[in-house]
Amino acid sequence: MREAYFHEDDYCQTELLPIANLQHCRDQLGEIESFSAQHKSEFGWTDMYVRPDAPQTLADCRITLIELQRVLGQFLPTFDRVMTGYSTYKKPCQNTIAFGADTNLILFAAHDGEFIITLWLTIFGLSEHDAELASRVLKQMSQWRLLLVDWSMSALVALNETDAVERYLAEFRASDDS
């Protein structure tokens, strides 16, 4: 049985949102950077910034679970089970599906049974092959006019901008290599 796992802190850290949120996400990345600089201490941070929800949700796009499975299934098989947790604690995720050839590149989708509610990625140890696969998958997903927002790397990429997606993946590979 293939199992996909995400640490609870990784939920939507690299998420896909409607492109209508471009300015909101750009503003939030600036707010996060400013807040982080103001609250940085010798041992971490003195406070926590909580991002507000995007004005347009992924659910507003009305992407069906069946559509997503059709599009991603041509590139990535689904995992049998999705788990989340922290440390040694793990629990199954209800109404969540995951796609990936292995555990280096996984796309997670939470759904209500019919429509996709959230989409997020986890990427670890991205090889050249994985980067090419990720590029093809993200290009296919551009049909839904989505953005990739990597909150931890302060990256914002419209999926229809192929060169920007390639640069993001190249930067990510470089950060994994270090």
mmCIF file of N, CA and C in Angstrom, residues 8 27 41-42 44 53 56 74 83 92 102 107 111 117 132 139 141 156 165 167:
data_model
loop_
_atom_site.group_PDB
_atom_site.id
_atom_site.type_symbol
_atom_site.label_atom_id
_atom_site.label_comp_id
_atom_site.label_asym_id
_atom_site.label_seq_id
_atom_site.Cartn_x
_atom_site.Cartn_y
_atom_site.Cartn_z
ATOM 1 N N GLU A 8 2.046 18.243 9.542
ATOM 2 C CA GLU A 8 0.957 19.208 9.673
ATOM 3 C C GLU A 8 1.406 20.645 9.387
ATOM 4 N N ASP A 27 1.073 40.945 -1.937
ATOM 5 C CA ASP A 27 0.999 41.793 -0.728
ATOM 6 C C ASP A 27 1.318 40.982 0.525
ATOM 7 N N SER A 41 14.512 37.197 16.266
ATOM 8 C CA SER A 41 15.314 37.261 17.488
ATOM 9 C C SER A 41 16.495 36.311 17.358
ATOM 10 N N GLU A 42 17.314 36.283 18.363
ATOM 11 C CA GLU A 42 18.487 35.406 18.380
ATOM 12 C C GLU A 42 18.090 33.931 18.300
ATOM 13 N N GLY A 44 14.957 32.718 17.057
ATOM 14 C CA GLY A 44 13.825 32.479 16.166
ATOM 15 C C GLY A 44 13.044 33.764 15.977
ATOM 16 N N ASP A 53 -6.980 34.309 4.771
ATOM 17 C CA ASP A 53 -7.388 33.512 3.621
ATOM 18 C C ASP A 53 -7.378 34.378 2.362
ATOM 19 N N GLN A 56 -10.208 34.834 -3.179
ATOM 20 C CA GLN A 56 -10.874 33.834 -4.013
ATOM 21 C C GLN A 56 -10.294 32.470 -3.662
ATOM 22 N N GLN A 74 -2.618 11.082 -15.745
ATOM 23 C CA GLN A 74 -1.772 10.783 -16.902
ATOM 24 C C GLN A 74 -0.284 10.954 -16.582
ATOM 25 N N MET A 83 -1.754 10.462 4.948
ATOM 26 C CA MET A 83 -1.585 10.598 6.394
ATOM 27 C C MET A 83 -0.998 11.968 6.705
ATOM 28 N N PRO A 92 -4.881 9.328 9.579
ATOM 29 C CA PRO A 92 -5.348 9.405 8.189
ATOM 30 C C PRO A 92 -6.102 10.704 7.929
ATOM 31 N N ASP A 102 6.555 9.021 -6.518
ATOM 32 C CA ASP A 102 7.268 8.614 -5.307
ATOM 33 C C ASP A 102 7.004 9.681 -4.254
ATOM 34 N N LEU A 107 1.473 15.920 -4.901
ATOM 35 C CA LEU A 107 0.438 16.931 -4.961
ATOM 36 C C LEU A 107 -0.751 16.410 -4.160
ATOM 37 N N HIS A 111 -10.861 17.669 -0.776
ATOM 38 C CA HIS A 111 -12.091 17.803 -1.563
ATOM 39 C C HIS A 111 -13.312 17.578 -0.673
ATOM 40 N N ILE A 117 -11.075 21.582 -2.829
ATOM 41 C CA ILE A 117 -11.121 22.708 -1.895
ATOM 42 C C ILE A 117 -9.749 23.355 -1.769
ATOM 43 N N GLU A 132 11.410 17.872 -14.212
ATOM 44 C CA GLU A 132 10.748 17.807 -15.518
ATOM 45 C C GLU A 132 9.294 17.361 -15.356
ATOM 46 N N LYS A 139 2.236 22.647 -15.814
ATOM 47 C CA LYS A 139 1.775 23.182 -17.102
ATOM 48 C C LYS A 139 0.356 22.694 -17.392
ATOM 49 N N MET A 141 -1.853 21.882 -15.249
ATOM 50 C CA MET A 141 -2.762 22.498 -14.284
ATOM 51 C C MET A 141 -3.012 23.978 -14.575
ATOM 52 N N LEU A 156 6.230 33.268 -5.928
ATOM 53 C CA LEU A 156 4.896 33.411 -6.490
ATOM 54 C C LEU A 156 5.016 33.242 -7.995
ATOM 55 N N VAL A 165 7.918 29.088 -14.064
ATOM 56 C CA VAL A 165 7.810 27.783 -13.401
ATOM 57 C C VAL A 165 9.160 27.074 -13.449
ATOM 58 N N ARG A 167 12.142 28.441 -13.715
ATOM 59 C CA ARG A 167 13.072 29.135 -12.804
ATOM 60 C C ARG A 167 12.804 28.743 -11.354
#
